[in-house]
Coordinates of C-alpha atoms (C1' of nucleotides) in Angstrom, one line a residue:
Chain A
X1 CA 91.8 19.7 -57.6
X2 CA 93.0 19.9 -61.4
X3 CA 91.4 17.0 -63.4
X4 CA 94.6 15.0 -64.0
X5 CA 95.6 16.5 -67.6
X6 CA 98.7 14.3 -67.9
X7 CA 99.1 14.3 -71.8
X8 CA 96.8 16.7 -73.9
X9 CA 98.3 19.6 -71.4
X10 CA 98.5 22.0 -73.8
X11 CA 96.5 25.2 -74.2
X12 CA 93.3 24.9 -76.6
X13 CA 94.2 27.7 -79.2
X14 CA 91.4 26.8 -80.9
X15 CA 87.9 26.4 -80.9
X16 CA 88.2 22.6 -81.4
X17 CA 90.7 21.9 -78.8
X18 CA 88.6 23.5 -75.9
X19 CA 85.6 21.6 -77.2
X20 CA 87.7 18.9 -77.4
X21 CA 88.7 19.3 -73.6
X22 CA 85.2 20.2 -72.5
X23 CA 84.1 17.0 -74.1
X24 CA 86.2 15.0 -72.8
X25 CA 85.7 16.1 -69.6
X26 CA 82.1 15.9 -69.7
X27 CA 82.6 12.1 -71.1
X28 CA 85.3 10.9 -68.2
X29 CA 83.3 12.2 -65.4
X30 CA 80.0 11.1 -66.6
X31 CA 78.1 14.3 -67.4
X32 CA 77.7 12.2 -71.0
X33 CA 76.5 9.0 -70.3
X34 CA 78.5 5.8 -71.5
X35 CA 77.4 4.5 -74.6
X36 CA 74.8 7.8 -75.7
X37 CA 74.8 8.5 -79.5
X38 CA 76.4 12.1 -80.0
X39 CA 73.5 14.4 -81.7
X40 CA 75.8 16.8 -83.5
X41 CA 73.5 19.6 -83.6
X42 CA 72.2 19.3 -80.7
X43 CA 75.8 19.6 -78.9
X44 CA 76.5 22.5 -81.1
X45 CA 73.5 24.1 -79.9
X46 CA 74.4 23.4 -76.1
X47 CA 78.2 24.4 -76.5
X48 CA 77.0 27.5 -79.1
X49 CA 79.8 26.9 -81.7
X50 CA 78.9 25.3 -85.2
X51 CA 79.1 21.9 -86.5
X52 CA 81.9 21.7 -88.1
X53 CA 84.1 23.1 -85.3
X54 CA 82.0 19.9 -83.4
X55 CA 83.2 17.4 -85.9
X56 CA 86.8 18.0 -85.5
X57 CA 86.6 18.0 -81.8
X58 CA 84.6 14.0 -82.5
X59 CA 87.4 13.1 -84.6
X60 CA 89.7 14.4 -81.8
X61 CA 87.6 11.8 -79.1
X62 CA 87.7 9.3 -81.5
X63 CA 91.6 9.1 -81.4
X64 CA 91.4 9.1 -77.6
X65 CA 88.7 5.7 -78.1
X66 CA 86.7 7.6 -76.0
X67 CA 84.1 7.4 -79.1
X68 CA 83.3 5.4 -81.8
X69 CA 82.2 6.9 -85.0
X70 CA 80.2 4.6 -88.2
X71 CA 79.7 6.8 -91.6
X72 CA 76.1 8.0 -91.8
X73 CA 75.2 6.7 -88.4
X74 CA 76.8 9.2 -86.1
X75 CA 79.2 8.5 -82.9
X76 CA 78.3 7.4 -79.4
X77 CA 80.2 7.3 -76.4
X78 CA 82.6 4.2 -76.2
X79 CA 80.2 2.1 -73.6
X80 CA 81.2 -0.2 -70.6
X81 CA 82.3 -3.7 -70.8
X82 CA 84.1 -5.6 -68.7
X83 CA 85.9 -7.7 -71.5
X84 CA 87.3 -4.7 -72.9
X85 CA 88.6 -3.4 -69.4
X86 CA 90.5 -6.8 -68.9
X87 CA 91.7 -6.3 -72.7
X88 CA 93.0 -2.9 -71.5
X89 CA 94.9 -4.4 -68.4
X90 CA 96.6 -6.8 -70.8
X91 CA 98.4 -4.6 -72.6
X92 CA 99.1 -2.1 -69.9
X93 CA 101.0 -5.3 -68.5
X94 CA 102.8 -5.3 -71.6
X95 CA 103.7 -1.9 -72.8
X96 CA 104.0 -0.4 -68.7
X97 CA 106.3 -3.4 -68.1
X98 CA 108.6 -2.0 -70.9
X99 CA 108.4 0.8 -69.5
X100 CA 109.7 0.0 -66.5
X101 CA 112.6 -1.6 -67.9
X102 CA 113.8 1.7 -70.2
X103 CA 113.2 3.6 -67.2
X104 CA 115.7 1.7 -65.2
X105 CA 117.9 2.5 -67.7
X106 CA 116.9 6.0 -68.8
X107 CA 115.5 7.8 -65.7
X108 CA 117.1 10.9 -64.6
X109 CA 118.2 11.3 -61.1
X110 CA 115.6 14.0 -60.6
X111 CA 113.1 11.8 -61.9
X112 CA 113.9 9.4 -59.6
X113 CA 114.2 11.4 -56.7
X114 CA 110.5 13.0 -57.4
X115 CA 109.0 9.5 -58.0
X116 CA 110.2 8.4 -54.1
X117 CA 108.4 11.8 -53.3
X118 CA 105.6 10.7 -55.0
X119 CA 105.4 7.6 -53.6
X120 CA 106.0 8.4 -50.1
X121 CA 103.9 11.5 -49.5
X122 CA 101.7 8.7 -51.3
X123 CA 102.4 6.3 -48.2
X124 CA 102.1 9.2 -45.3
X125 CA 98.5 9.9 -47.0
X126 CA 97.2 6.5 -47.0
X127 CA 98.9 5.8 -43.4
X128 CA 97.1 9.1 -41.3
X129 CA 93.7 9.8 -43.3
X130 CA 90.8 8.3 -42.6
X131 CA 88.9 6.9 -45.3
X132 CA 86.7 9.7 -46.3
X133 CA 88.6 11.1 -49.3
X134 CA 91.4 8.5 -49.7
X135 CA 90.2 7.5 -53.2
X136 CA 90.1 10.1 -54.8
X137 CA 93.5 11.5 -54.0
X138 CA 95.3 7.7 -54.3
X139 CA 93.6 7.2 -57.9
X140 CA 95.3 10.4 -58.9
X141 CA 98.5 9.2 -57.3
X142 CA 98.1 6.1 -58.9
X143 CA 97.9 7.6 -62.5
X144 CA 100.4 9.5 -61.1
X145 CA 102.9 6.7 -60.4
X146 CA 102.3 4.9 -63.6
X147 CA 103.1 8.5 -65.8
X148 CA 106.3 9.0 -64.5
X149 CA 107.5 6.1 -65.1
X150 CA 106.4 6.2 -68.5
X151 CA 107.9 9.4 -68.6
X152 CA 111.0 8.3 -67.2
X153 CA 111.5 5.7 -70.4
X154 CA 112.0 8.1 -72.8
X155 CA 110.0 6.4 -75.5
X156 CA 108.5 9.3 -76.8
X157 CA 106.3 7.3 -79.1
X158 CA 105.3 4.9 -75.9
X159 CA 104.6 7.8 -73.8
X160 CA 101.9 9.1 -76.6
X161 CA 100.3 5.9 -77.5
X162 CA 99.5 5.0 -73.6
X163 CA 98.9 8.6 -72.8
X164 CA 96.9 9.3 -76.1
X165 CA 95.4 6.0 -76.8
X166 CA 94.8 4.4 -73.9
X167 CA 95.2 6.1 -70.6
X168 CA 91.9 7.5 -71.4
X169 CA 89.9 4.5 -71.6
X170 CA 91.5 4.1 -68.0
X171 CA 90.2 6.7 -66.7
X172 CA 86.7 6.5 -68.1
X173 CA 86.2 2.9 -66.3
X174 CA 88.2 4.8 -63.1
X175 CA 85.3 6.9 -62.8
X176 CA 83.1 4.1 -63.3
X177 CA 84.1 2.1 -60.6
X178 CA 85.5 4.1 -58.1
X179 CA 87.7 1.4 -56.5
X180 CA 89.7 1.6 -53.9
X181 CA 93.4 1.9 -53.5
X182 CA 94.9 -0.8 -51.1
X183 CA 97.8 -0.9 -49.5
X184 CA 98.9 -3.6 -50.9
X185 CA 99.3 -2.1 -54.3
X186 CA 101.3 0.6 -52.7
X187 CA 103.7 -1.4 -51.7
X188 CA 103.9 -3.0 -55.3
X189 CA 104.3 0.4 -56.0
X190 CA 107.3 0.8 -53.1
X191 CA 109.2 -2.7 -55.3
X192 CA 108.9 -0.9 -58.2
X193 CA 111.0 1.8 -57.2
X194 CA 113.5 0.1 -55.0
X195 CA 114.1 -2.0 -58.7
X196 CA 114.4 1.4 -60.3
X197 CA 116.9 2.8 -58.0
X198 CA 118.9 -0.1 -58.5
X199 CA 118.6 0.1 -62.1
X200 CA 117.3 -3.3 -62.2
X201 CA 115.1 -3.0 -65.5
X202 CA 115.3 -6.7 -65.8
X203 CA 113.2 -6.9 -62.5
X204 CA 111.5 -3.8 -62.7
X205 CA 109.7 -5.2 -65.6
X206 CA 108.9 -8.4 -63.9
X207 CA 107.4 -6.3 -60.8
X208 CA 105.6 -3.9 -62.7
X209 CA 104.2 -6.9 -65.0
X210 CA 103.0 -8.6 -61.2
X211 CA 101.7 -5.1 -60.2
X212 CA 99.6 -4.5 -63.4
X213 CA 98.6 -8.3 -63.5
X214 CA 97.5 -8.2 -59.9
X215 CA 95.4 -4.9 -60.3
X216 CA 93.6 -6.6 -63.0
X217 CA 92.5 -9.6 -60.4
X218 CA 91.5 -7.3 -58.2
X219 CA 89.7 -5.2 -60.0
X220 CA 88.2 -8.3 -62.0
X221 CA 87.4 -9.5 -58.1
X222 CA 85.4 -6.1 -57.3
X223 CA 83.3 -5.8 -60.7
X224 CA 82.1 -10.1 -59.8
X225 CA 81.1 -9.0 -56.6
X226 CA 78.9 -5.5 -57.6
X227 CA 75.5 -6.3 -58.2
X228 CA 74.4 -6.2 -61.8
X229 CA 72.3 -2.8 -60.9
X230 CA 75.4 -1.3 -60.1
X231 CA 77.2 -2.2 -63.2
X232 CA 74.3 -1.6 -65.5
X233 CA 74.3 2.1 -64.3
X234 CA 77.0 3.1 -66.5
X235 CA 74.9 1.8 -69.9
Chain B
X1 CA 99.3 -7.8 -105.9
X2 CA 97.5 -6.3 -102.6
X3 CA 98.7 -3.5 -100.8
X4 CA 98.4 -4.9 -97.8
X5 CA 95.5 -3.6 -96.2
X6 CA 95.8 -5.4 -92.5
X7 CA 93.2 -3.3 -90.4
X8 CA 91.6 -0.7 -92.5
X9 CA 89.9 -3.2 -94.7
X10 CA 86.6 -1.0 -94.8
X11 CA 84.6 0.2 -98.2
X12 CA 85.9 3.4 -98.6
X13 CA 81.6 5.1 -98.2
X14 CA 82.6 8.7 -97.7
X15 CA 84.8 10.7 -99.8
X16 CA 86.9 11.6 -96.7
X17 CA 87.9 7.9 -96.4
X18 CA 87.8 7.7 -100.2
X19 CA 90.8 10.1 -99.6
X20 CA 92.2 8.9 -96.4
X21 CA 93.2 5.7 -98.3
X22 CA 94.3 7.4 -101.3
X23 CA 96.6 9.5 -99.5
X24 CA 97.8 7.0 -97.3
X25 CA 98.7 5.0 -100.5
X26 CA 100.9 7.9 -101.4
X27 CA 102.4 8.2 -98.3
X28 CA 103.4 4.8 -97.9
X29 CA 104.6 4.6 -101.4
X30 CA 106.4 7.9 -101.5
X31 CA 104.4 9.7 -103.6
X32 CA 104.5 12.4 -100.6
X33 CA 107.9 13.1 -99.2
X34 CA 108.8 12.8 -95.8
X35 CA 108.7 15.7 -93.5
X36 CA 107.2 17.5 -96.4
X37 CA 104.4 20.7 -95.4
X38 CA 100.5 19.5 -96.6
X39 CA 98.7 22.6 -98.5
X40 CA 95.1 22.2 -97.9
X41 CA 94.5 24.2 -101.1
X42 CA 96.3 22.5 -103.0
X43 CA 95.6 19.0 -102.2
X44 CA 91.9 19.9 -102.1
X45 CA 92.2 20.9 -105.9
X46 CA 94.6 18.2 -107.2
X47 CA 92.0 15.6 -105.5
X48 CA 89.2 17.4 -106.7
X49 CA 87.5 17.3 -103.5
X50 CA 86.3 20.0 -100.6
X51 CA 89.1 21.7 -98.0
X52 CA 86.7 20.4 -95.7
X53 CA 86.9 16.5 -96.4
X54 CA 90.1 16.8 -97.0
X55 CA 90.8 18.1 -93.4
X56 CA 88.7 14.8 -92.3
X57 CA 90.9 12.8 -94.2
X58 CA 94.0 14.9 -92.5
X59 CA 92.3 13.9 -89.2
X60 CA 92.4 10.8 -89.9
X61 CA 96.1 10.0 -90.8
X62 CA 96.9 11.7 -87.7
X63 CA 95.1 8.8 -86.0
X64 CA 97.3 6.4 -87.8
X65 CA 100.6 8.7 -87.1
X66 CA 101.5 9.2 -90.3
X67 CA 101.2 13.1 -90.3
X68 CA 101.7 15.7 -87.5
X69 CA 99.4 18.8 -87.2
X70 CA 99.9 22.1 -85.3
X71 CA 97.2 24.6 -84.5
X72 CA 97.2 27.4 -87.0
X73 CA 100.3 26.0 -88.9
X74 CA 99.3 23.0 -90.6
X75 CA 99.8 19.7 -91.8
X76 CA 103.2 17.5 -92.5
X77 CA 104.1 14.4 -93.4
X78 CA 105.8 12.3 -90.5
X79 CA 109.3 12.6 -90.9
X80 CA 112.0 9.6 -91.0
X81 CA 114.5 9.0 -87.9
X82 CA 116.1 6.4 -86.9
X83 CA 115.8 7.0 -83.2
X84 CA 112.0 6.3 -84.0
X85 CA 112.3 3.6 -85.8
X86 CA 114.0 2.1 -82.7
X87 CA 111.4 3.0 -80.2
X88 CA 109.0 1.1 -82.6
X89 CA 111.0 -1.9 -82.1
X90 CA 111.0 -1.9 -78.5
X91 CA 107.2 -1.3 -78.4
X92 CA 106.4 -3.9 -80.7
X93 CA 108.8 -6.2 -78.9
X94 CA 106.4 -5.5 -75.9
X95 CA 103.2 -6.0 -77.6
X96 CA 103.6 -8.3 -79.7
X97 CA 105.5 -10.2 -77.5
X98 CA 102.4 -10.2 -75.4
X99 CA 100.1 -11.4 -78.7
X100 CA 102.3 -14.1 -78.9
X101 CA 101.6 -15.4 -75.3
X102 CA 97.9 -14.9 -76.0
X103 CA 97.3 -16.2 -79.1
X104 CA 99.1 -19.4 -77.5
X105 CA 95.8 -19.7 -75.6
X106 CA 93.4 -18.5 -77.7
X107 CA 94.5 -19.0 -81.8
X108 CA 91.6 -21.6 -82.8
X109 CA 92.9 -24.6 -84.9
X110 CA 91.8 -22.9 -88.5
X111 CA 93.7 -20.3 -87.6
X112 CA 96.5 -22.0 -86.8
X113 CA 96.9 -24.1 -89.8
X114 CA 96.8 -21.0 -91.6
X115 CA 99.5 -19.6 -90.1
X116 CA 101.2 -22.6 -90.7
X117 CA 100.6 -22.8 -94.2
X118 CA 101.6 -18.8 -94.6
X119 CA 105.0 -20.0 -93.3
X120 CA 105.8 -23.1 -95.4
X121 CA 104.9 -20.7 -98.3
X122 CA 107.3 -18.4 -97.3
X123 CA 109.9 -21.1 -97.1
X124 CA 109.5 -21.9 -100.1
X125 CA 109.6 -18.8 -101.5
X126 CA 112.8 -18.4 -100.2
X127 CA 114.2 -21.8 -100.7
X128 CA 112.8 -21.8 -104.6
X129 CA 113.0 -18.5 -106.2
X130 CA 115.6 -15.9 -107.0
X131 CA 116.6 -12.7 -105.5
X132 CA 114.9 -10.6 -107.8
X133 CA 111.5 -10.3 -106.7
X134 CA 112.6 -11.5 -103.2
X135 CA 112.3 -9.1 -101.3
X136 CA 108.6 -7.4 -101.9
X137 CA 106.6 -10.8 -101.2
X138 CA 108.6 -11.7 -98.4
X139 CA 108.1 -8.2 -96.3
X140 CA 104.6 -8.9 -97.2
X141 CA 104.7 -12.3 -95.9
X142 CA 106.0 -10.9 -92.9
X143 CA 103.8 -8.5 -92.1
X144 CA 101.0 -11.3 -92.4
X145 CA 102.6 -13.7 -90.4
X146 CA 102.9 -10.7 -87.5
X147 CA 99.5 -9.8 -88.4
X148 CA 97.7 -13.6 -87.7
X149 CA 99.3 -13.8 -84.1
X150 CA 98.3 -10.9 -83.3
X151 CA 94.4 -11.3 -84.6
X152 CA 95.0 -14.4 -82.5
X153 CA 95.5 -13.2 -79.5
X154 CA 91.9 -12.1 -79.5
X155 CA 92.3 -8.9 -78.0
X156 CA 90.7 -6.6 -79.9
X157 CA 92.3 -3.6 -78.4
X158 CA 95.9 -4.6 -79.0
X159 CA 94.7 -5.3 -82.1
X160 CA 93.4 -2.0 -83.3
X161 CA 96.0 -0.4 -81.3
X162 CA 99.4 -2.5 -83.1
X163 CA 97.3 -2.4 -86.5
X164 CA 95.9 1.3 -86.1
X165 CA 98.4 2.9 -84.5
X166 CA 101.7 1.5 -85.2
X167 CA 101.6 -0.4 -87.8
X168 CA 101.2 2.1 -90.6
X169 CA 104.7 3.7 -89.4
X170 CA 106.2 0.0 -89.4
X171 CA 105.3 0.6 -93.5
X172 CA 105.8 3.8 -93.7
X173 CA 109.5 2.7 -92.6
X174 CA 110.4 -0.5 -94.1
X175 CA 108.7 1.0 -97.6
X176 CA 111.9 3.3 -97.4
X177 CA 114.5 0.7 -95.9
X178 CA 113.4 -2.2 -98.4
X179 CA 115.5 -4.6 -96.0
X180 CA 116.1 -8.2 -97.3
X181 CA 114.4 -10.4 -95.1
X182 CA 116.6 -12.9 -93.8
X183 CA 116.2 -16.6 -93.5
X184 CA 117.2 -16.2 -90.0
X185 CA 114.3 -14.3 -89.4
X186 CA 112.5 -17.4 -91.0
X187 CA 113.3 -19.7 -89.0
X188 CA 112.5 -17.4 -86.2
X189 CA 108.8 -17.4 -87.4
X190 CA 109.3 -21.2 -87.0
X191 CA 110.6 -21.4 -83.9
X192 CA 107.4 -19.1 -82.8
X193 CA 105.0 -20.8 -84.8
X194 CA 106.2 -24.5 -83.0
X195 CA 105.6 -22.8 -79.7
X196 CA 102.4 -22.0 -80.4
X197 CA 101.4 -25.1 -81.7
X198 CA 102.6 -26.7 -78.4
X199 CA 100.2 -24.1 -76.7
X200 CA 102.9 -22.8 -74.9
X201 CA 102.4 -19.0 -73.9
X202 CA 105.5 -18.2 -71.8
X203 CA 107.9 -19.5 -74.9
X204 CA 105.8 -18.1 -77.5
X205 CA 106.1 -14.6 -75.7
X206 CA 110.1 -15.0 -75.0
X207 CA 110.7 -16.3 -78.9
X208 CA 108.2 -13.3 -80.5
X209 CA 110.3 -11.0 -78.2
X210 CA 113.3 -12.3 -79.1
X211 CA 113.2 -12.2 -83.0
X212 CA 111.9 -8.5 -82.9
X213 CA 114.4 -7.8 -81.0
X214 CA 116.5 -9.6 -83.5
X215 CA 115.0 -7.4 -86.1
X216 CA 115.7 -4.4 -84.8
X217 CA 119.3 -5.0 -84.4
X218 CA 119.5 -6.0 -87.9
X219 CA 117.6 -2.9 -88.8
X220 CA 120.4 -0.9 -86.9
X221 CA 123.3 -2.3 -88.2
X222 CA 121.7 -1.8 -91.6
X223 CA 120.9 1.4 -91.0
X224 CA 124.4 2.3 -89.7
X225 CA 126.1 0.6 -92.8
X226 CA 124.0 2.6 -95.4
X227 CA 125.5 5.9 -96.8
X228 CA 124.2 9.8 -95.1
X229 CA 122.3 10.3 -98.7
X230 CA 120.7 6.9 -98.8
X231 CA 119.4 8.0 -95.4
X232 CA 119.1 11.7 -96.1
X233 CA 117.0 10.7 -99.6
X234 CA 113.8 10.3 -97.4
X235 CA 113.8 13.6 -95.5
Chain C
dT1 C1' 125.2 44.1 -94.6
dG2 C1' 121.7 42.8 -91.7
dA3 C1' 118.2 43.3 -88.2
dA4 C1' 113.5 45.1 -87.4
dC5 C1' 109.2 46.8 -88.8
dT6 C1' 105.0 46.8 -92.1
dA7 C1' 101.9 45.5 -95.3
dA8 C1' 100.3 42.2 -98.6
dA9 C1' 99.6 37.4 -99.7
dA10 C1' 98.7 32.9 -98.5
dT11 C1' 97.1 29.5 -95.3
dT12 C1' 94.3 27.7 -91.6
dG13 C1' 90.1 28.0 -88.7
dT14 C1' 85.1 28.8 -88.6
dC15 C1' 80.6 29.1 -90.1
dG16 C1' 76.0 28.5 -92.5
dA17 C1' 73.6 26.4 -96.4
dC18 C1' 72.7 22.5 -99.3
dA19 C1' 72.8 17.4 -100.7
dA20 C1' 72.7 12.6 -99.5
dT21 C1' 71.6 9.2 -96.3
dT22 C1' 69.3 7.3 -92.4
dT23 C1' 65.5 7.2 -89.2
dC24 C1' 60.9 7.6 -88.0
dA25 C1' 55.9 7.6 -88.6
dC26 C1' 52.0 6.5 -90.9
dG27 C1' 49.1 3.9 -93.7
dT28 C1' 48.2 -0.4 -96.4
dC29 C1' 47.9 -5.1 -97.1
dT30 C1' 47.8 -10.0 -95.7
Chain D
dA1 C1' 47.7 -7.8 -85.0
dG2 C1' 51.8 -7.8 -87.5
dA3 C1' 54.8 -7.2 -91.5
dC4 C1' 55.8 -4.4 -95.3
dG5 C1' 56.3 -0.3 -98.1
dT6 C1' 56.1 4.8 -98.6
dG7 C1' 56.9 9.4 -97.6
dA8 C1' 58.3 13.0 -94.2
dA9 C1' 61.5 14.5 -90.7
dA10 C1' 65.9 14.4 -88.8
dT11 C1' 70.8 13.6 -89.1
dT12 C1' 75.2 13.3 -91.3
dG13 C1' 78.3 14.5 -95.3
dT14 C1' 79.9 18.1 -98.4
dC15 C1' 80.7 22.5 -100.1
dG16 C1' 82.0 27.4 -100.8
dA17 C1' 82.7 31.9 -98.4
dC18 C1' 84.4 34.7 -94.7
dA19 C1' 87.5 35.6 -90.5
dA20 C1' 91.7 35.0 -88.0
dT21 C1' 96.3 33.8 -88.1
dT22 C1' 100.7 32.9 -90.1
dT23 C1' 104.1 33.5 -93.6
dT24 C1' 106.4 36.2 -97.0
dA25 C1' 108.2 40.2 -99.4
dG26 C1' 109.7 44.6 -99.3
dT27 C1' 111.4 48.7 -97.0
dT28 C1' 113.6 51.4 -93.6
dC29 C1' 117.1 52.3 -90.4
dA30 C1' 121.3 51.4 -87.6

DNA sequence: TGAACTAAAATTGTCGACAATTTCACGTCT
DNA sequence: AGACGTGAAATTGTCGACAATTTTAGTTCA
């Protein structure tokens, strides 16, 4: 049941940070609506802490692009596009591919060995449920997948900037379009690792590259076949 | 006589951004240390400003990674390493590498012949003048030259992300290296620039992550060459 | 001597009030 | 009726003061 903290898992000491959770929250599962102009005090009122505190907790969405803020105007939920979703699958091709390769090279045994856990109880699930509540569970072992491998780099400063700045935005269009997981990414997935456990980074990257690449077409497939009520729901 | 402003090319309208430049100028330059401790208090009153802008401003160059923050501790400038400095490398190699392939495809013509034109300049520059004043114009010319592929690319994301993000800690770096740029690296831009002109996406992407791969190395072996106080001056 | 506790000082977090700017509504003129 | 200008209302930016936390300095004790 947890809400997939990945990065920003650490506790909210302060006023800010919790609001800055809470918001965030409330943006990725569409409690705020994509592309709604923040009113500062009336979110202060609702949350009963006081502007200021507010700001800083904006400032702290802002970095995550989940808003956008203009001086004077005010900030508004980052809103839905399906350019900037293919934008965002670009350079996860890039930067996840790289990862792919350091984590040939860099990933711990145990790291490994808890990926093909991952990956298979990922397998088992998709192989004896029914498709009632597949989604939900294989989009978290999706994101899943992707962080460890991240993880397993060991690019600290790669790890934050897709974790930070980008992995976000994934999950807000996630939510947004509710796709399903097929079978045929897992076992994009299953290359992946068999490259890892090789330590094949040259061919890891090329795999994960395909794997990103060929999410992209298939979620650019989905979005061309929704009717334009259903996309225009998330404005 | 610029300072290179790349992305952050907005009227400064509020004091906080007023500030957030200004104190990102004496970052960059060295005015503030390395790894030094910001005092809010003190800042606020050499400035001449509010604790609370400045704290916006603070927010801010967080964003760009150029200072670190920790709940109820504070503020400090982003300190040098070179094991950083190397994980830079291998994201820009990734990145950029991918603007290259892009940009093949989308650059328009204009922008094309600028980009040409910023090259032949900087061949000249290195083929005409002295050593003396080398150096500063031709980091500068660098940075440009990475700068147009990647606006070519057209992907607005990567953009803000390379330019936002990372890009500031590229300066924040090579303003306390001052490497001489090499005319191998030159005719590396060439190499890059001919494979765009040609249109020609997969060899625009190998070349771009080729020569910053190049760089890097070059980096390392300078870095590994230069004296424990050169290195230890910027801490 | 040095480790641990304590109180004072300094620093960061939070808040409410005021100033500057934008947005909205109304009335006027063509 | 519609465009334009004016003033009021609302919103954002800025500030100074207070509260909570951390740091520091000093003292005591083993």
């Amino acid at each position: 049941m947890p809400f997939h903290p990945a990065c920003h898992s650490y506790e909210p000491v302060t006023i800010a940070d919790r609001l800055f959770l809470d918001l965030r929250r409330a943006i990725l599962e569409g409690d705020l609506p994509a592309g709604k102009k923040i009113s500062e005090p009336e979110l202060a009122n609702i949350y009963g802490v006081s502007r200021g505190s507010l700001r800083e907790a904006i400032s702290k969405l802002e970095n995550c692009n989940l808003v956008t803020r203009r001086p004077n105007i005010g900030a508004r939920i980052v809103s839905f596009s399906i350019d900037q979703l293919m934008e965002i699958y670009q350079i996860r091709e890039a930067m996840e591919g790289m990862a792919a390769r350091l984590a040939a090279k860099n990933m711990t045994e145990p790291e490994l060995a808890h990926l093909k856990s991952l990956v298979a109880r990922h397998k088992d699930s998709l192989a004896h449920t029914e498709r009632t509540t597949k989604t939900d569970y294989s989009q978290d072992a999706d994101l899943d997948f992707h962080f460890c491998i991240i993880q397993g780099s060991k690019n600290q400063r790669l790890l934050t900037m897709l974790c930070q700045d980008l992995y976000d935005l994934v999950r807000f269009y996630r939510m947004r379009l509710s796709p399903a997981f097929s079978s045929t990414a897992m076992q994009e997935h299953e290359l992946i690792v068999q490259a890892l456990e090789r330590r094949d980074g040259e061919m890891a990257e090329l795999l994960m590259r395909y794997h990103v690449r060929a999410s992209r077409d298939r979620a650019k497939q989905r979005l061309e076949s929704m009717s334009p009520e259903e996309l225009g729901n998330h404005h």
